[in-house]
Short mmCIF file of C-alpha atoms in Angstrom, two decimals:
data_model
loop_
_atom_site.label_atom_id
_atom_site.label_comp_id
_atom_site.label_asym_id
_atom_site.label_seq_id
_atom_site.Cartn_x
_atom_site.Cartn_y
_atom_site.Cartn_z
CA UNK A 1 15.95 6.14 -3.96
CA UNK A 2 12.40 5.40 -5.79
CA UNK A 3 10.05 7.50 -5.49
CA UNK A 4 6.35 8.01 -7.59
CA UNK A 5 4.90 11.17 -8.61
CA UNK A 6 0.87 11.63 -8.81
CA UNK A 7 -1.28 14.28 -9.28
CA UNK A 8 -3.10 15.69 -6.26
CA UNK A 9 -6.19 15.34 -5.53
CA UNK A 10 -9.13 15.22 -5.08
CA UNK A 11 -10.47 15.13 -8.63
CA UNK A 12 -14.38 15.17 -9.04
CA UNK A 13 -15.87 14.09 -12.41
CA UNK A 14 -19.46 13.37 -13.64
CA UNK A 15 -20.62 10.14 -14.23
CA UNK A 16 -19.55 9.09 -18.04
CA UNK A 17 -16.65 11.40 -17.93
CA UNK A 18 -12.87 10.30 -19.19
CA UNK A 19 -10.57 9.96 -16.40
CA UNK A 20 -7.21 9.97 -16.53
CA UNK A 21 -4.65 10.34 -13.32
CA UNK A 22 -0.97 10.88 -13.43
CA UNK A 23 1.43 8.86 -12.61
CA UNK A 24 5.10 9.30 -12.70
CA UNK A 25 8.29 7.56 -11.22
CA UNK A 26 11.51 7.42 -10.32
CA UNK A 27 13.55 3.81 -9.44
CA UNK A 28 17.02 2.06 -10.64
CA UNK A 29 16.48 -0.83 -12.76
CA UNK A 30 13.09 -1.99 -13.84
CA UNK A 31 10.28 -1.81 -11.30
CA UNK A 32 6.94 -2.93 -11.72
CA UNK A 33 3.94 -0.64 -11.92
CA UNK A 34 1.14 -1.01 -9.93
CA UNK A 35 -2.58 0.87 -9.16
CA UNK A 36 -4.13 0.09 -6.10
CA UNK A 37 -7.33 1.50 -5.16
CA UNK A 38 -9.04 2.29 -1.83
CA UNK A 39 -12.66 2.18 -1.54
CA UNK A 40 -14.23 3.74 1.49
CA UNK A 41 -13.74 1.76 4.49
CA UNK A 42 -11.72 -1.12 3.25
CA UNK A 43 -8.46 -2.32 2.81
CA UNK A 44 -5.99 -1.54 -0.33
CA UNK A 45 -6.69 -4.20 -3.51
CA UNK A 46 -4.49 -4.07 -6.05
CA UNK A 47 -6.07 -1.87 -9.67
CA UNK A 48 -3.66 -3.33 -12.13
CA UNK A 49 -0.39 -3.86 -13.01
CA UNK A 50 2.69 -3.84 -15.50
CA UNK A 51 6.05 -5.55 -15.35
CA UNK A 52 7.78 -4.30 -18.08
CA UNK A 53 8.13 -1.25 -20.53
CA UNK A 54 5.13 -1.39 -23.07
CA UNK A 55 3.02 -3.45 -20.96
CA UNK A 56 -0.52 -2.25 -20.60
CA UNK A 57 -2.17 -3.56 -17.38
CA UNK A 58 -6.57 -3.53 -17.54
CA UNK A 59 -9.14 -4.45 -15.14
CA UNK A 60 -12.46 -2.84 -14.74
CA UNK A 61 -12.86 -0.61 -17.84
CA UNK A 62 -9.41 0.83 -15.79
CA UNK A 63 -5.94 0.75 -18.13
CA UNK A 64 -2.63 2.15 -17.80
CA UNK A 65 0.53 1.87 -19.81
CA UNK A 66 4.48 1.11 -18.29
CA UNK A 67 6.07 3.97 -20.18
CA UNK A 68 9.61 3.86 -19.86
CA UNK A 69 11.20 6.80 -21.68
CA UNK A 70 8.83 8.83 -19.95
CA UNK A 71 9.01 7.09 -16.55
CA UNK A 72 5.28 7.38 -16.65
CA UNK A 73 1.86 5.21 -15.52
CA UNK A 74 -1.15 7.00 -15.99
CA UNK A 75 -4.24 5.58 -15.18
CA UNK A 76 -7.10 6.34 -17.92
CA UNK A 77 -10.96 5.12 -17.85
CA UNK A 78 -13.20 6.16 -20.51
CA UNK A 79 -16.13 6.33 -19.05
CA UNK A 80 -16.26 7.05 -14.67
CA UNK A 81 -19.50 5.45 -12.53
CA UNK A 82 -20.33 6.57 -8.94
CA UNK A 83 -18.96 3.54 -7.80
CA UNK A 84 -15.44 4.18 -8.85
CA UNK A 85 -14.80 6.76 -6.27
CA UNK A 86 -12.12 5.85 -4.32
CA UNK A 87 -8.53 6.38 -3.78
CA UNK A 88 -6.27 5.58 -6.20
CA UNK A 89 -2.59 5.14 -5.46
CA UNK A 90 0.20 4.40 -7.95
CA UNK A 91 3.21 2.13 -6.52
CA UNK A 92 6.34 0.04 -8.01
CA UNK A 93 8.14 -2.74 -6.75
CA UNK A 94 11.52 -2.88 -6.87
CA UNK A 95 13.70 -6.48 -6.71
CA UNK A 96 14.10 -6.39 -3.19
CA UNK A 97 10.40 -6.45 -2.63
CA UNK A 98 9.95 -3.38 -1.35
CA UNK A 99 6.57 -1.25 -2.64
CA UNK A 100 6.90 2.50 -2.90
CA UNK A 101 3.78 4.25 -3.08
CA UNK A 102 2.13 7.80 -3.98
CA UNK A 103 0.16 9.80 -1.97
CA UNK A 104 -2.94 8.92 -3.41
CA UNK A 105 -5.44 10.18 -5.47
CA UNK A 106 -9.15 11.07 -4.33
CA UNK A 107 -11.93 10.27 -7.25
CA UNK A 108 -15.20 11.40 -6.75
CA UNK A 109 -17.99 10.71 -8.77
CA UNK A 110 -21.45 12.70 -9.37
CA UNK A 111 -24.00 11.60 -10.79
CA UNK B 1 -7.46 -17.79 5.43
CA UNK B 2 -9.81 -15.88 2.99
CA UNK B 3 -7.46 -13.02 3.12
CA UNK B 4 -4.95 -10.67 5.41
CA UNK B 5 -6.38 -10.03 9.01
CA UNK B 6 -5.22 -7.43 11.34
CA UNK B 7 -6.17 -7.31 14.92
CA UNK B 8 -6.88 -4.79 16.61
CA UNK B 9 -9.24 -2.53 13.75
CA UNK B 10 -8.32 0.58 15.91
CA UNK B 11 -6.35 1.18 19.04
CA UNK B 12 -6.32 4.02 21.27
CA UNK B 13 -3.11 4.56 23.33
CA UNK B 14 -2.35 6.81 25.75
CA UNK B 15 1.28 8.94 25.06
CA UNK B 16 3.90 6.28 26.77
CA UNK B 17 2.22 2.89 26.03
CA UNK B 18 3.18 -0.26 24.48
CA UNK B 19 0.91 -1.72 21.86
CA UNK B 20 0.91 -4.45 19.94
CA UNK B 21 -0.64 -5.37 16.31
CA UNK B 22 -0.84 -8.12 14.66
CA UNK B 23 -1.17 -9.95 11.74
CA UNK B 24 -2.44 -12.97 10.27
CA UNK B 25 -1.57 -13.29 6.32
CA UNK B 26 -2.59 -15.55 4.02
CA UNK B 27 -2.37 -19.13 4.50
CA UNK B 28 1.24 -20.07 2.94
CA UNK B 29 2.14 -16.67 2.13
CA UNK B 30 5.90 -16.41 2.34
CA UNK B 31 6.22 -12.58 1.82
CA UNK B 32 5.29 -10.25 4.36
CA UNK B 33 5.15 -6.50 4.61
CA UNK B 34 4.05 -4.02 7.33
CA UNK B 35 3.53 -0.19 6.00
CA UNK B 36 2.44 2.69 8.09
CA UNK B 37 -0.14 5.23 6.24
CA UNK B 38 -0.72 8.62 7.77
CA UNK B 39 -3.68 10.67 6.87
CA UNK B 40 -3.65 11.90 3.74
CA UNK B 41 -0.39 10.09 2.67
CA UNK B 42 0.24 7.26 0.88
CA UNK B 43 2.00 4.07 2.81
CA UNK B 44 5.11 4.51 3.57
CA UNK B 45 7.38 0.89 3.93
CA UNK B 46 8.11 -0.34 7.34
CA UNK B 47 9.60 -4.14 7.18
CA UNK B 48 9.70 -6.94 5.02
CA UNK B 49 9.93 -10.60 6.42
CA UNK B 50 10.53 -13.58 4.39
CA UNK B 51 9.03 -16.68 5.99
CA UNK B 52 10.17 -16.00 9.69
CA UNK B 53 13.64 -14.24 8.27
CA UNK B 54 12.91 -10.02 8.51
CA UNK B 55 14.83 -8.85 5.27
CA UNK B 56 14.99 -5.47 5.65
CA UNK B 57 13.89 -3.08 8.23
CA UNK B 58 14.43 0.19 6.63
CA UNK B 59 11.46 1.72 6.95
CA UNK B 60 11.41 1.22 10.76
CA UNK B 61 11.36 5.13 11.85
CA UNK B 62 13.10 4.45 15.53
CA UNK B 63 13.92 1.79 17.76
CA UNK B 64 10.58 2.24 19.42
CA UNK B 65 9.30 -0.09 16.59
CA UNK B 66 9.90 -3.25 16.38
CA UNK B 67 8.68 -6.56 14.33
CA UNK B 68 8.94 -10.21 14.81
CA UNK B 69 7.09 -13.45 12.48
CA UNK B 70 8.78 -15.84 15.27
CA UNK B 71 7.17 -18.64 12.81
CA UNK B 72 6.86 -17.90 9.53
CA UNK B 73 3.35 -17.59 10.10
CA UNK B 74 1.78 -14.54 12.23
CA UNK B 75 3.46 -11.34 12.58
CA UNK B 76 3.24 -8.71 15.44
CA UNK B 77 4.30 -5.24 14.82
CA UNK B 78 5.42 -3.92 18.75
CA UNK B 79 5.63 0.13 19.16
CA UNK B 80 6.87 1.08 22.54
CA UNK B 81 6.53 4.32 24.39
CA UNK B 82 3.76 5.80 22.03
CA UNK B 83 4.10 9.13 20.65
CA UNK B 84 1.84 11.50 19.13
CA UNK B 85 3.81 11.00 15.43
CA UNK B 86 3.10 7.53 15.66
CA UNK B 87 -0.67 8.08 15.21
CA UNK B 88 -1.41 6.16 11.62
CA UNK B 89 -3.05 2.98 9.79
CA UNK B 90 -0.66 0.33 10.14
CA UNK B 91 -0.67 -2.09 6.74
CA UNK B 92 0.14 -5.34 6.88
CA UNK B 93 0.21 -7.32 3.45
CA UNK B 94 1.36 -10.73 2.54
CA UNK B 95 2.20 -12.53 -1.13
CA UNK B 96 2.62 -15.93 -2.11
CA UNK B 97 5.77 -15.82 -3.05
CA UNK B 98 8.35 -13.40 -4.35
CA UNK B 99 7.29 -10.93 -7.68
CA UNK B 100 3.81 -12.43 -6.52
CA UNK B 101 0.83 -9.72 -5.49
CA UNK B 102 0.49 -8.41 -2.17
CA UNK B 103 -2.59 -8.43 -0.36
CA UNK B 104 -3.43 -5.88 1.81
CA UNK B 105 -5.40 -6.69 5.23
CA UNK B 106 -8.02 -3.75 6.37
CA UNK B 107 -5.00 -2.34 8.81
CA UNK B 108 -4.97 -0.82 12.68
CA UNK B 109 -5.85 2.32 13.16
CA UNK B 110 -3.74 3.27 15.93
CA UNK B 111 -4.37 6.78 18.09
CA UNK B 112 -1.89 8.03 20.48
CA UNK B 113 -3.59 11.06 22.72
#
């Protein structure tokens, strides 16, 4: 079955630091890529996305790459503020609808 | 409406219970998901509906759990007999259409003691 890889956390950076969290997968066919992100006390929004190999999904300063021959999605921001710190989960879709995701990654940010 | 609501926030139930959450998606949402998220984990898939049709129900860990959208619309997730190991967020998201993007409602947080 699919299944998605991604480092544990929880990872604590200064503010201005590079982030970058891994993110790999397993699935049958080809699954879009997904980062959602949790902020304290709300519900799940959806990060950014891919849909096919090569595909490089952005939003907020956030990017990540659909790497196929490395079954990889890793989710890179130059430069972290406090208010990134969240959870960050990686997730694909398959055909059938159905979204697998990891188990999350805690960010926190210093100042 | 403005996005995915779920009823109740949180839910205490005593060990043997019924309880009942639901959901309201998106107005004209087609797709809609339920997943349950334990502390600490990620969500893990529960059911998928399709306008009022429920697609697949995989994820369903027992027959204590069960899921209806009686009208395309609304959907109530039903757990009977609570157990301890049922104590989680419960997700519900809704998309447009198929290949669309979900949106995730704030969940239940549902507590069994």
């Amino acid at each position: 079955g699919n299944s998605v890889t991604q480092m544990e956390g929880p990872v604590t950076l200064s503010e201005e630091a590079f982030l970058t969290i891994n993110c790999t997968y397993t699935a049958t066919g080809y699954p879009s890529l997904f980062w959602y992100v949790q902020y304290p006390g709300e519900g799940l929004q959806l990060l950014l996305k891919a849909t096919k190999a090569d595909d490089k999904g952005s939003n907020k300063g956030f990017e990540a790459t659909y790497r196929k021959e490395t079954t990889s999605f890793h989710l890179e921001k130059g430069s972290v503020q406090v208010s990134d710190s969240a959870v960050y989960f990686c997730a694909l879709s398959d055909p059938a609808q159905k979204v697998t995701f990891g188990i999350g990654t805690k960010l926190q940010v210093i100042p | 409406g403005a996005g995915v609501s779920q009823s109740p926030r949180y839910k205490v139930a005593k060990r043997g219970q019924d309880v009942a959450l639901r959901c309201d998606p998106i107005s004209g949402h087609v797709s809609l998901f339920w997943y349950q998220q334990a502390l600490g984990q990620g969500p893990e898939f529960l059911t998928y509906f399709q306008n009022e049709a429920q697609l697949d129900k995989s994820g369903l860990p027992s027959d204590r759990f069960f899921a209806e959208r009686p009208e395309g619309s609304v959907s109530t997730l039903k757990i009977q007999r609570t157990q301890q190991e049922d104590s989680a967020v419960y997700l519900c998201a809704s998309s447009r259409r198929a290949n669309t993007e979900a949106f995730f409602g704030q969940g239940t947080r549902l507590t069994v003691v």
